[in-house]
Amino acid sequence: WGFLLEKARSARDAYLLSLWGIAAHLLLTFDLIFTPFKYVDYREAATAADLAEAQATELAKQLKEEREKVAALRMSNMAMLLMSNMAMMLMPLVVYIALARLTTKTSGYWALLSHSYDEYIQAKICDKFKSQILGEAKIEKKTWTNANIKKLREEETKRNPDGGIDEGRLPSVVTRRLFSGRTMASHGPSKLHGRAFYQSLGSPKLILAPMVDRSEIAWRLLTRSYLEEEAQSRSLLAYTPMFHGRLFGEHVSVRDEHFQPTRGSLVSKEKSDEPAWLDGNPDIDRPLFVQFCANKPDELLEAAQYVAPYCDAVDLNLGCPQGIARSGRYGSFLQDDWETIYALINKLHTELSVPVTAKMRILDTRERTLEYAKMILSAGASILAVHGRRREQKSHNTGVADWSIIKYLRDNLPPETVLFANGNILNFDDIDVCIAETGVDGVMSAEGNLSNPAIFAGPPTDLESREYWRGKDGKDGYRLDGVFRRYLDIIYRHILEQTPPERPPLYLPGDEVVTEYYETSALEGSVSQSRKNKRTASPSLRVMQGHLFSLLRHIVSTHPEIRDALSRTTVGNMAAFEKVLRMLEAAIKQALDEQAANLSKDASESTENKSPDQELREKYKRPWWVCQPFIRPLPPTACERAPKQLNKTPQNDPSVPPGRDQSRHDCGLINEAAREQVLACG
């Protein structure tokens, strides 16, 4: 039994072998009990007939010998039966020991038998791993002295009083420093899991969601830039855009176009000796999770191994609801195939050097959603992000995310489970509300971040900051022109590696006007263009126009000249984007002057017709020059507007860049050339 179970390829094989063995044993027992008696009856009847007919003494002698043989056979079978029953009594112990040994290869089965998987991992792996960290910390005693470590631990305890920080655990900033530049593979198969892994990241409560063609490196840097400098690397966890697992693993060109950890091509699964550059750079882009969509475990592992040296975890997309995901059989359209999902996650959990996480949507009932979440966690997911909408909630039927189901998961999953909530986060204040109502560990924002990349940051401590508008009615927020400037500066410094052009301070009423700055006619020759080279097609350059349409979505209908100028921008043409910026700044300057002179309408007054969503819109509305969320119409209102929207071309929809299909805008592919390949993927 031990040999058979050890050779089993999976926990399921081991379980089926156990059932088969027990059934075979019962059949054997039945045969051993009844066969001797049937044999005796048959021989006795035959021999009696022969004696009556032949009256042969020799036959009587043979009958006696046969009876002796049957008696011996009966005794032998009874002994075998006794031994077999003893083995049957020991069988549960044998199966238990064999499954315990199998746990190292099929740990998900262990999780199905017990909810104490995290405790098992922490007891068997984390203690050993922690000792390795402590040993390396002693080696780096020049940098991390005991006094410094104690001070850092005290600071982390103040930041996270409920995080369960103990004296035996190093501060997260130390563990990240020790791990930077290496993968977990250098320590063998052992790796942190679950809450232990989450705490090693600093227990971040703010999460930038994975967004196709939207959560690229420049946008991640922009979002991080609004947090306090010393908190940027510990309080915000960011995801990359979703990458297609098969295409990413097969084509070096796809990897180079979408993930650039170094300046060289990503051709090796081992960490490169080249200096860190953009994606996953420990100095500017951590913590970082890389998300993939896939439906075949081997293809997912192949892709994940390329990014493992440059990220903290790999995430599986189980939430994309778009039609392209249905065609490719990934995202939320895998949620009906639990066996495949289990295989995908468990493959990474058992064979990848970094932890695996998953992002899912809720199902039709909370009970079914709970079972779904348990299955994902049992496969080996360290963190579970839950979008509070169902697969059908998209486009005109998006509606509101259901936080009550996320709360139900929090209440019914083990306390050590790390949960993130996604949905209904429209401004900074919603983050604390979500945590209070759901009890999750962190809050994720996607669409809210696109319209306000400073959504994770409160008001700046500098009261003189010109980037932040402080209204008299409490309608505060970051100015559009300030966000636009900061975004372009990040593109200049990190992507193009150029010095940003000099600009005057953001305008406030009463400032001296620099007339020449608002003249755009001579701008084309004053701003250098991106240099054409092998890696000019940076993902950060390709999506600039789309990001700015999302940022300016609420004003393009009232400022068509800005919309038209933005629609004419091309990839890498920084002069064109500078022109749009100056047009925006000129419009904001005029609006601020009018408000100062009491010539404009009250900032809180709406120019739109009232609708059933008016109360929600009033809550989040700000002056038009301030970042504000896009409020999706609730389903009844959206359905009324749908026929009109269907008659619009993509160019007439101000939220979608010209020439770009709406479904591609919301959940596009990783590149334009791969569209047909993804449609055909199985």
XYZ file of C-alpha atoms in Angstrom:
682
model
C 0.000 0.000 0.000
C 2.761 2.422 0.833
C 4.413 1.702 -2.514
C 1.178 2.225 -4.496
C 0.257 5.432 -2.713
C 3.761 6.831 -3.058
C 3.618 6.221 -6.819
C 0.276 7.999 -7.112
C 0.552 11.074 -9.303
C -1.972 13.088 -7.334
C -4.082 13.073 -4.179
C -7.039 12.039 -6.299
C -5.114 8.974 -7.537
C -4.227 8.071 -3.961
C -7.836 8.356 -2.866
C -9.099 6.192 -5.766
C -6.397 3.580 -5.076
C -7.561 3.403 -1.464
C -11.189 2.816 -2.504
C -10.136 0.215 -5.063
C -8.015 -1.630 -2.517
C -10.774 -1.746 0.073
C -13.267 -3.070 -2.502
C -10.805 -5.750 -3.646
C -10.191 -6.739 -0.037
C -13.907 -7.187 0.639
C -14.302 -9.382 -2.461
C -11.316 -11.492 -1.420
C -12.726 -11.920 2.074
C -16.077 -13.053 0.653
C -14.339 -15.598 -1.576
C -12.138 -16.917 1.211
C -15.124 -17.490 3.492
C -17.511 -19.247 1.117
C -15.320 -21.045 -1.434
C -14.090 -23.847 0.928
C -17.661 -24.717 2.013
C -18.902 -24.851 -1.587
C -15.934 -27.026 -2.498
C -16.629 -29.451 0.384
C -20.336 -29.774 -0.469
C -19.535 -30.515 -4.088
C -16.879 -33.129 -3.321
C -18.980 -34.842 -0.648
C -21.973 -35.173 -2.963
C -19.867 -36.501 -5.798
C -17.997 -38.969 -3.595
C -21.203 -40.316 -1.950
C -22.654 -41.061 -5.346
C -19.511 -42.864 -6.387
C -19.481 -44.949 -3.182
C -23.094 -45.972 -3.603
C -22.496 -46.949 -7.190
C -19.109 -48.597 -7.098
C -18.745 -49.580 -3.440
C -15.028 -49.113 -3.940
C -12.746 -49.120 -0.961
C -10.170 -47.095 -2.871
C -12.641 -44.315 -3.427
C -13.428 -44.194 0.278
C -9.737 -43.807 0.948
C -9.542 -40.971 -1.580
C -12.566 -39.326 0.046
C -10.774 -39.355 3.389
C -7.703 -37.770 1.829
C -9.832 -35.123 0.140
C -11.529 -34.271 3.438
C -8.140 -33.860 5.083
C -7.028 -31.543 2.269
C -10.213 -29.465 2.575
C -9.763 -29.204 6.330
C -6.188 -28.010 5.812
C -7.373 -25.545 3.168
C -10.061 -24.264 5.522
C -7.541 -23.693 8.292
C -5.187 -21.948 5.874
C -7.963 -19.695 4.600
C -9.102 -18.859 8.105
C -5.534 -17.860 8.963
C -5.393 -15.687 5.837
C -8.750 -14.190 6.778
C -7.480 -13.355 10.258
C -4.347 -11.723 8.852
C -6.410 -9.856 6.259
C -8.753 -8.476 8.895
C -5.793 -7.325 10.948
C -4.426 -5.591 7.848
C -7.846 -4.022 7.312
C -7.732 -2.600 10.807
C -4.305 -1.105 10.080
C -5.354 0.242 6.660
C -6.531 3.712 7.886
C -3.180 4.224 9.586
C -1.308 3.204 6.420
C -3.429 5.512 4.253
C -2.990 8.381 6.707
C 0.814 7.994 6.749
C 0.981 7.674 2.978
C -1.140 10.778 2.449
C 1.003 12.665 4.931
C 4.037 11.769 2.828
C 2.157 12.759 -0.306
C 1.466 16.173 1.195
C 4.776 17.497 -0.082
C 3.633 16.779 -3.633
C -0.151 17.099 -3.367
C -0.638 19.512 -0.505
C -4.090 20.479 -1.727
C -5.464 17.094 -0.602
C -4.193 17.743 2.897
C -6.104 21.019 2.848
C -9.272 19.165 1.876
C -8.907 16.966 4.966
C -8.075 19.784 7.362
C -8.525 23.548 7.607
C -5.166 23.889 9.382
C -3.066 24.062 6.213
C -1.553 27.451 7.049
C -0.527 26.260 10.497
C 1.080 23.181 8.952
C 3.047 25.285 6.456
C 4.147 27.767 9.087
C 5.206 25.001 11.476
C 7.122 22.920 8.926
C 8.474 25.547 6.556
C 8.366 29.050 7.981
C 10.382 28.228 11.086
C 13.189 26.874 8.946
C 12.887 29.783 6.552
C 12.882 32.298 9.395
C 16.092 30.839 10.771
C 17.694 31.316 7.361
C 16.575 34.942 7.318
C 17.907 35.534 10.811
C 21.190 33.949 9.816
C 21.510 36.235 6.814
C 20.542 39.201 8.939
C 23.536 38.470 11.163
C 25.746 38.395 8.079
C 24.490 41.850 7.141
C 25.030 43.179 10.645
C 26.795 46.259 9.308
C 23.537 47.357 7.681
C 20.980 45.763 9.974
C 22.207 46.005 13.538
C 20.116 44.674 16.392
C 19.310 48.221 17.429
C 18.083 49.115 13.948
C 15.999 45.945 13.700
C 14.410 46.647 17.086
C 13.601 50.193 16.029
C 12.094 49.051 12.734
C 10.012 46.426 14.533
C 8.643 49.050 16.917
C 7.736 51.321 13.998
C 5.994 48.488 12.180
C 4.065 47.564 15.325
C 2.782 51.134 15.586
C 1.690 51.077 11.929
C -0.003 47.713 12.246
C -1.066 47.124 15.876
C -3.368 44.238 14.865
C -0.885 42.522 12.587
C 0.307 39.994 15.131
C 3.965 41.050 14.968
C 6.086 38.985 17.335
C 9.632 39.262 18.583
C 10.775 36.320 16.478
C 9.845 37.910 13.147
C 12.003 40.437 11.364
C 10.434 43.704 10.194
C 9.090 43.444 6.640
C 11.518 46.071 5.367
C 14.415 43.821 6.452
C 13.006 40.698 4.816
C 12.415 42.571 1.564
C 15.989 43.864 1.661
C 17.340 40.364 2.204
C 15.237 38.933 -0.612
C 15.876 41.713 -3.153
C 17.964 40.477 -6.037
C 17.145 36.788 -5.463
C 14.301 34.346 -5.826
C 12.929 31.887 -3.350
C 14.454 29.137 -5.466
C 17.797 29.882 -3.839
C 16.353 28.475 -0.619
C 15.027 25.299 -2.213
C 11.332 24.465 -2.537
C 10.369 26.131 0.758
C 8.556 29.457 0.509
C 6.293 31.585 2.642
C 2.575 30.979 2.343
C -0.662 32.677 3.311
C -0.550 35.234 6.085
C 3.148 34.671 6.726
C 3.813 35.693 3.126
C 1.423 38.662 3.395
C 3.176 39.905 6.526
C 6.558 39.620 4.818
C 5.279 42.212 2.308
C 4.408 44.614 5.107
C 0.685 43.699 5.242
C -0.325 46.274 2.589
C -3.955 47.389 2.798
C -3.987 49.353 -0.468
C -3.954 47.381 -3.711
C -3.761 48.622 -7.286
C -5.826 46.127 -9.281
C -4.618 44.323 -12.407
C -6.027 46.087 -15.484
C -5.410 45.025 -19.073
C -3.411 47.730 -20.857
C -3.771 49.992 -17.820
C -1.736 48.943 -14.740
C 1.638 49.170 -16.496
C 4.825 50.423 -14.838
C 4.348 54.172 -15.467
C 0.826 54.149 -14.026
C 1.982 52.111 -11.042
C 4.735 54.651 -10.388
C 2.221 57.487 -10.701
C -0.085 55.837 -8.158
C 2.767 55.140 -5.738
C 4.058 58.714 -6.074
C 1.079 60.125 -4.141
C 1.908 58.110 -1.033
C 4.447 59.267 1.503
C 7.926 58.511 0.212
C 8.865 56.095 2.994
C 5.477 54.362 2.738
C 5.445 53.800 -1.021
C 7.011 50.347 -0.895
C 5.101 48.994 2.085
C 1.540 50.316 1.950
C 0.681 49.813 -1.737
C 0.679 46.447 -3.459
C 0.407 46.684 -7.251
C -0.489 44.163 -9.940
C 0.735 44.164 -13.524
C -1.761 44.065 -16.388
C -3.070 40.613 -17.257
C -0.714 38.723 -19.572
C -1.738 35.781 -21.746
C 0.135 32.802 -20.304
C 0.713 30.830 -23.502
C 1.797 33.800 -25.610
C 4.016 35.146 -22.838
C 5.770 31.829 -22.395
C 6.241 31.084 -26.099
C 7.312 34.438 -27.562
C 10.247 36.496 -26.344
C 8.851 39.466 -28.302
C 5.682 39.403 -26.185
C 7.731 39.311 -22.995
C 9.942 42.184 -24.130
C 6.965 44.339 -25.114
C 5.113 43.955 -21.834
C 7.547 43.143 -19.036
C 10.895 44.929 -18.818
C 12.762 44.108 -15.581
C 16.130 44.763 -17.261
C 17.295 46.434 -20.452
C 18.009 43.089 -22.097
C 15.532 40.620 -23.544
C 13.776 38.283 -21.143
C 15.118 34.996 -22.517
C 16.141 33.185 -19.334
C 14.108 31.939 -16.384
C 17.027 32.674 -14.092
C 17.575 36.117 -12.640
C 19.659 38.275 -14.952
C 22.939 39.790 -13.811
C 21.954 43.071 -15.480
C 20.911 45.971 -13.220
C 17.201 46.275 -12.440
C 15.368 48.700 -14.710
C 11.567 49.012 -14.669
C 9.128 46.189 -13.845
C 9.798 44.707 -10.432
C 12.683 47.042 -9.641
C 13.097 46.686 -5.835
C 13.742 50.424 -5.501
C 10.601 51.686 -7.266
C 8.138 48.865 -8.036
C 7.615 46.534 -5.083
C 5.575 44.790 -3.795
C 4.474 43.538 -7.229
C 2.248 40.653 -8.341
C 2.271 39.538 -11.985
C -1.090 38.338 -13.318
C -1.669 35.743 -16.034
C -4.674 34.202 -17.719
C -4.345 30.553 -18.719
C -6.176 27.247 -18.918
C -3.261 24.801 -19.088
C -1.014 24.267 -16.042
C 2.200 23.665 -17.980
C 1.746 26.826 -20.066
C 1.026 28.871 -16.955
C 4.107 27.536 -15.169
C 6.274 28.216 -18.224
C 5.191 31.871 -18.294
C 5.375 32.320 -14.521
C 8.956 31.078 -14.333
C 10.126 33.987 -16.504
C 8.746 36.627 -14.109
C 9.317 34.854 -10.777
C 12.785 36.383 -10.209
C 11.342 39.899 -10.548
C 8.087 39.814 -8.560
C 6.702 38.817 -5.181
C 3.928 36.495 -6.416
C 2.115 35.303 -9.536
C -1.649 35.798 -9.764
C -4.203 33.782 -11.743
C -6.981 35.790 -13.399
C -10.350 34.179 -12.646
C -12.380 37.374 -12.972
C -12.281 38.754 -16.533
C -15.918 38.680 -17.787
C -15.392 39.900 -21.356
C -16.276 37.978 -24.501
C -12.629 37.499 -25.389
C -12.208 35.537 -22.150
C -15.117 33.286 -23.122
C -13.505 32.569 -26.504
C -10.135 31.882 -24.929
C -11.638 29.930 -22.001
C -9.968 31.880 -19.235
C -10.857 34.496 -16.622
C -14.318 34.145 -15.099
C -15.260 31.545 -17.727
C -13.096 29.012 -15.915
C -15.242 29.233 -12.781
C -17.374 26.308 -14.004
C -14.300 24.075 -14.337
C -13.012 23.681 -10.801
C -10.720 20.800 -11.715
C -8.781 22.990 -14.162
C -8.580 25.873 -11.685
C -7.275 23.544 -8.996
C -4.660 22.135 -11.378
C -3.499 25.612 -12.462
C -3.042 26.950 -8.937
C -1.591 23.762 -7.489
C 0.941 23.551 -10.320
C 2.360 26.941 -9.361
C 2.046 26.265 -5.649
C 4.134 23.095 -5.847
C 6.642 24.030 -8.573
C 7.068 27.834 -8.689
C 9.633 29.613 -6.538
C 7.240 32.406 -5.462
C 3.710 32.151 -4.010
C 0.605 31.988 -6.175
C -2.531 34.096 -5.622
C -5.899 34.338 -7.378
C -8.516 36.965 -8.213
C -12.101 35.735 -8.557
C -15.688 36.957 -8.898
C -18.596 35.946 -6.704
C -21.006 33.205 -7.837
C -24.803 33.117 -7.783
C -25.126 32.270 -4.083
C -22.936 33.013 -1.121
C -22.775 29.317 -0.187
C -21.528 28.390 -3.646
C -19.062 31.282 -3.534
C -17.716 29.995 -0.218
C -17.138 26.506 -1.622
C -15.453 28.062 -4.656
C -13.128 30.096 -2.445
C -12.284 27.056 -0.305
C -11.333 25.101 -3.415
C -9.016 27.878 -4.627
C -7.350 28.131 -1.225
C -7.004 24.356 -0.932
C -5.136 24.341 -4.254
C -2.459 26.518 -2.675
C -3.438 30.165 -3.210
C -1.748 32.372 -0.611
C -4.041 35.378 -1.108
C -7.561 35.598 -2.520
C -8.874 38.806 -4.104
C -12.665 38.835 -4.476
C -14.530 41.087 -6.906
C -18.010 41.577 -5.485
C -19.728 41.304 -8.878
C -20.894 38.249 -10.797
C -19.666 37.259 -14.209
C -22.797 38.666 -15.851
C -22.329 42.111 -14.267
C -20.592 44.032 -17.034
C -21.266 46.784 -19.567
C -24.806 48.180 -19.031
C -25.475 45.587 -16.331
C -22.434 46.371 -14.176
C -24.422 47.491 -11.149
C -23.037 47.613 -7.611
C -20.595 45.162 -6.052
C -22.036 43.008 -3.258
C -19.904 43.512 -0.164
C -22.173 41.241 1.915
C -20.879 38.130 0.141
C -17.289 39.220 0.753
C -18.208 39.670 4.421
C -19.713 36.156 4.389
C -16.441 34.773 3.073
C -14.499 36.619 5.762
C -16.737 35.177 8.484
C -16.635 31.592 7.225
C -13.072 31.156 6.018
C -10.250 30.477 8.505
C -8.970 33.680 10.177
C -5.508 33.162 8.701
C -6.914 33.494 5.165
C -5.783 36.730 3.489
C -8.675 38.399 1.634
C -8.792 41.463 -0.621
C -12.039 43.196 -1.626
C -12.635 44.723 -5.062
C -15.570 46.855 -6.174
C -17.370 50.112 -5.269
C -14.157 52.002 -4.387
C -14.722 55.454 -5.868
C -12.688 57.695 -3.558
C -10.275 57.589 -0.632
C -12.986 57.514 2.058
C -14.528 54.348 0.586
C -11.428 52.336 1.525
C -11.986 52.514 5.287
C -15.721 51.947 4.818
C -15.049 48.769 2.847
C -12.618 47.403 5.434
C -15.089 48.143 8.241
C -18.018 46.464 6.463
C -16.221 43.401 5.098
C -13.336 42.801 7.512
C -10.911 42.166 4.654
C -7.163 42.638 4.891
C -6.855 44.966 1.909
C -8.909 46.944 -0.589
C -8.354 46.884 -4.338
C -9.263 49.643 -6.791
C -9.345 49.499 -10.590
C -11.698 51.922 -12.334
C -11.592 54.378 -9.446
C -7.818 54.522 -9.791
C -8.038 55.247 -13.537
C -10.072 58.388 -12.936
C -8.021 59.362 -9.874
C -4.533 57.836 -9.515
C -4.290 59.552 -6.103
C -7.257 57.542 -4.784
C -5.071 55.756 -2.202
C -3.736 59.019 -0.755
C -5.469 61.449 1.553
C -4.978 65.215 1.414
C -1.307 66.247 1.420
C 0.115 67.486 4.692
C 1.490 70.543 2.898
C -1.367 73.035 3.034
C 0.361 75.151 0.395
C 0.392 72.378 -2.189
C -1.022 73.619 -5.485
C -1.749 70.098 -6.707
C -4.588 69.688 -4.201
C -7.759 71.774 -4.484
C -9.447 72.630 -1.195
C -13.002 73.752 -1.799
C -15.045 75.764 0.655
C -17.836 73.165 0.578
C -15.531 70.240 1.359
C -15.372 69.132 -2.270
C -11.618 68.605 -2.227
C -9.365 66.661 -4.538
C -6.239 66.562 -6.681
C -6.222 68.870 -9.709
C -6.322 67.341 -13.181
C -3.485 69.482 -14.496
C -1.260 68.475 -11.575
C -1.909 64.768 -12.183
C -1.345 65.251 -15.928
C 2.005 66.950 -15.264
C 3.160 64.293 -12.837
C 2.229 61.532 -15.288
C 4.207 63.103 -18.133
C 7.206 63.668 -15.862
C 7.251 59.958 -14.942
C 7.170 59.062 -18.641
C 10.091 61.408 -19.282
C 12.245 60.222 -16.383
C 11.621 56.482 -16.283
C 10.489 55.473 -19.765
C 12.250 57.928 -22.090
C 15.049 58.680 -19.598
C 14.934 62.375 -20.405
C 14.730 65.508 -18.305
C 11.149 66.840 -18.178
C 10.616 70.298 -19.697
C 10.520 73.245 -17.330
C 7.055 74.512 -16.487
C 5.781 77.347 -14.296
C 3.980 76.441 -11.041
C 0.348 75.387 -11.305
C -1.814 78.472 -11.681
C -3.777 80.017 -8.828
C -5.827 83.219 -9.070
C -3.571 86.197 -8.459
C -0.449 84.629 -9.997
C 1.461 86.451 -12.684
C 0.480 84.914 -16.009
C 3.267 83.508 -18.197
C 1.612 84.121 -21.554
C 4.275 82.335 -23.586
C 3.658 79.086 -21.722
C 0.098 78.784 -23.010
C 1.157 79.342 -26.627
C 1.148 75.905 -28.276
C 2.100 76.891 -31.830
C 5.865 76.576 -31.248
C 5.585 73.534 -28.989
C 6.218 70.867 -31.646
C 9.907 71.668 -31.932
C 10.560 72.340 -28.265
C 9.904 68.845 -26.931
C 12.058 65.931 -28.055
C 10.364 62.798 -29.330
C 10.935 59.285 -28.076
C 13.932 57.676 -29.727
C 13.082 54.849 -32.089
C 14.796 51.634 -31.052
C 14.027 48.004 -30.468
C 12.060 48.758 -27.320
C 10.328 51.993 -28.296
C 7.000 50.148 -28.191
C 6.959 50.450 -24.413
C 3.605 49.503 -22.869
C 3.724 52.784 -20.963
C 3.885 54.782 -24.215
C 1.205 52.794 -26.016
C -1.452 53.366 -23.354
C -0.889 57.064 -22.610
C -3.824 58.198 -24.720
C -6.190 55.692 -23.112
C -5.138 56.716 -19.608
C -5.718 60.394 -20.337
C -9.155 59.744 -21.827
C -10.095 57.965 -18.577
C -8.625 60.772 -16.467
C -10.424 63.505 -18.441
C -13.594 61.532 -19.116
C -15.900 63.898 -17.270
C -14.731 67.009 -19.145
C -14.326 65.931 -22.773
C -17.991 66.591 -23.559
C -17.737 70.199 -22.326
C -14.259 70.810 -23.742
C -14.317 69.226 -27.213
C -11.146 71.034 -28.246
C -9.204 69.107 -25.577
C -10.836 65.846 -26.657
C -9.953 66.451 -30.309
C -6.344 67.335 -29.503
C -5.995 64.217 -27.367
C -7.480 62.031 -30.103
C -4.760 63.210 -32.510
C -1.863 62.180 -30.266
C 0.317 59.262 -31.345
C 2.596 56.854 -29.509
C 5.770 58.580 -28.362
C 4.780 62.056 -29.602
C 5.404 63.906 -26.361
C 4.957 67.320 -27.983
C 1.344 66.424 -28.770
C 0.705 65.405 -25.163
C 2.371 68.600 -23.895
C -0.008 70.541 -26.138
C -3.029 68.803 -24.581
C -1.631 69.574 -21.118
C -1.297 73.274 -21.861
C -4.795 73.421 -23.331
C -6.099 71.827 -20.123
C -4.124 74.242 -17.946
C -5.477 77.210 -19.915
C -9.060 75.989 -19.427
C -8.492 75.470 -15.688
C -6.889 78.908 -15.386
C -9.977 80.481 -16.933
C -12.302 78.485 -14.647
C -10.372 79.466 -11.519
C -10.392 83.137 -12.516
C -14.135 83.010 -13.145
C -14.773 81.340 -9.818
C -12.623 83.900 -8.025
C -14.672 86.649 -9.671
C -17.936 84.853 -8.790
C -18.789 84.669 -12.476
C -19.113 80.891 -12.740
C -21.852 78.668 -11.473
C -21.466 77.099 -8.074
C -19.009 74.238 -8.270
C -21.494 71.816 -6.771
C -24.192 72.615 -9.333
C -24.708 69.992 -12.001
C -25.349 70.732 -15.661
C -26.796 67.275 -16.297
C -30.435 66.307 -16.073
C -31.343 64.643 -12.815
C -31.552 60.860 -12.845
C -32.151 58.029 -10.353
C -28.404 58.074 -9.761
C -28.410 61.753 -8.752
C -27.804 61.155 -5.028
C -24.780 58.992 -5.754
C -23.441 61.484 -8.268
C -23.825 64.380 -5.845
C -21.826 62.499 -3.215
C -18.764 62.137 -5.427
C -19.038 65.188 -7.663
C -16.240 67.758 -7.545
C -15.421 70.892 -9.555
C -14.592 69.758 -13.075
C -10.883 70.596 -12.693
C -10.577 68.066 -9.845
C -10.162 64.295 -10.274
C -13.464 62.501 -9.752
C -14.824 59.008 -10.334
C -16.895 57.877 -13.265
C -20.301 56.908 -11.871
C -21.745 54.049 -13.895
C -25.529 54.245 -14.308
C -27.393 51.614 -12.298
C -28.855 48.830 -14.492
C -32.406 50.251 -15.056
C -30.999 53.629 -16.071
C -28.256 52.020 -18.105
C -30.741 49.908 -20.048
C -32.701 53.016 -20.981
C -29.537 54.595 -22.350
C -28.321 51.465 -24.110
C -30.116 51.958 -27.474
C -28.635 55.430 -27.803
C -25.171 54.202 -26.878
C -25.344 51.405 -29.451
C -25.758 53.972 -32.204
C -22.546 55.710 -31.206
C -19.284 54.912 -32.900
C -16.218 54.418 -30.692
C -15.054 57.869 -31.803
C -18.195 59.434 -30.328
C -17.748 57.807 -26.939
C -15.480 60.191 -25.017
C -14.288 57.446 -22.690
C -12.837 55.291 -25.460
C -9.839 56.366 -27.529
C -10.741 56.771 -31.224
C -10.585 53.562 -33.203
C -10.664 51.355 -30.117
C -13.488 48.902 -29.521
C -15.295 49.237 -26.165
C -14.708 45.634 -25.118
C -11.031 46.000 -25.970
C -10.946 49.214 -23.952
C -12.295 47.442 -20.863
C -10.490 44.122 -21.095
C -8.222 44.077 -24.170
C -5.459 41.741 -25.222
C -1.834 42.042 -24.332
C -1.092 43.316 -27.833
C -2.921 44.085 -31.056
C -1.191 41.421 -33.153
C -2.184 38.605 -30.780
C -5.951 39.076 -31.084
C -6.636 36.202 -33.452
C -4.326 33.867 -31.554
C -6.139 34.520 -28.289
C -9.549 34.088 -29.924
C -8.482 30.657 -31.126
C -6.778 29.493 -27.948
C -8.312 26.507 -26.184
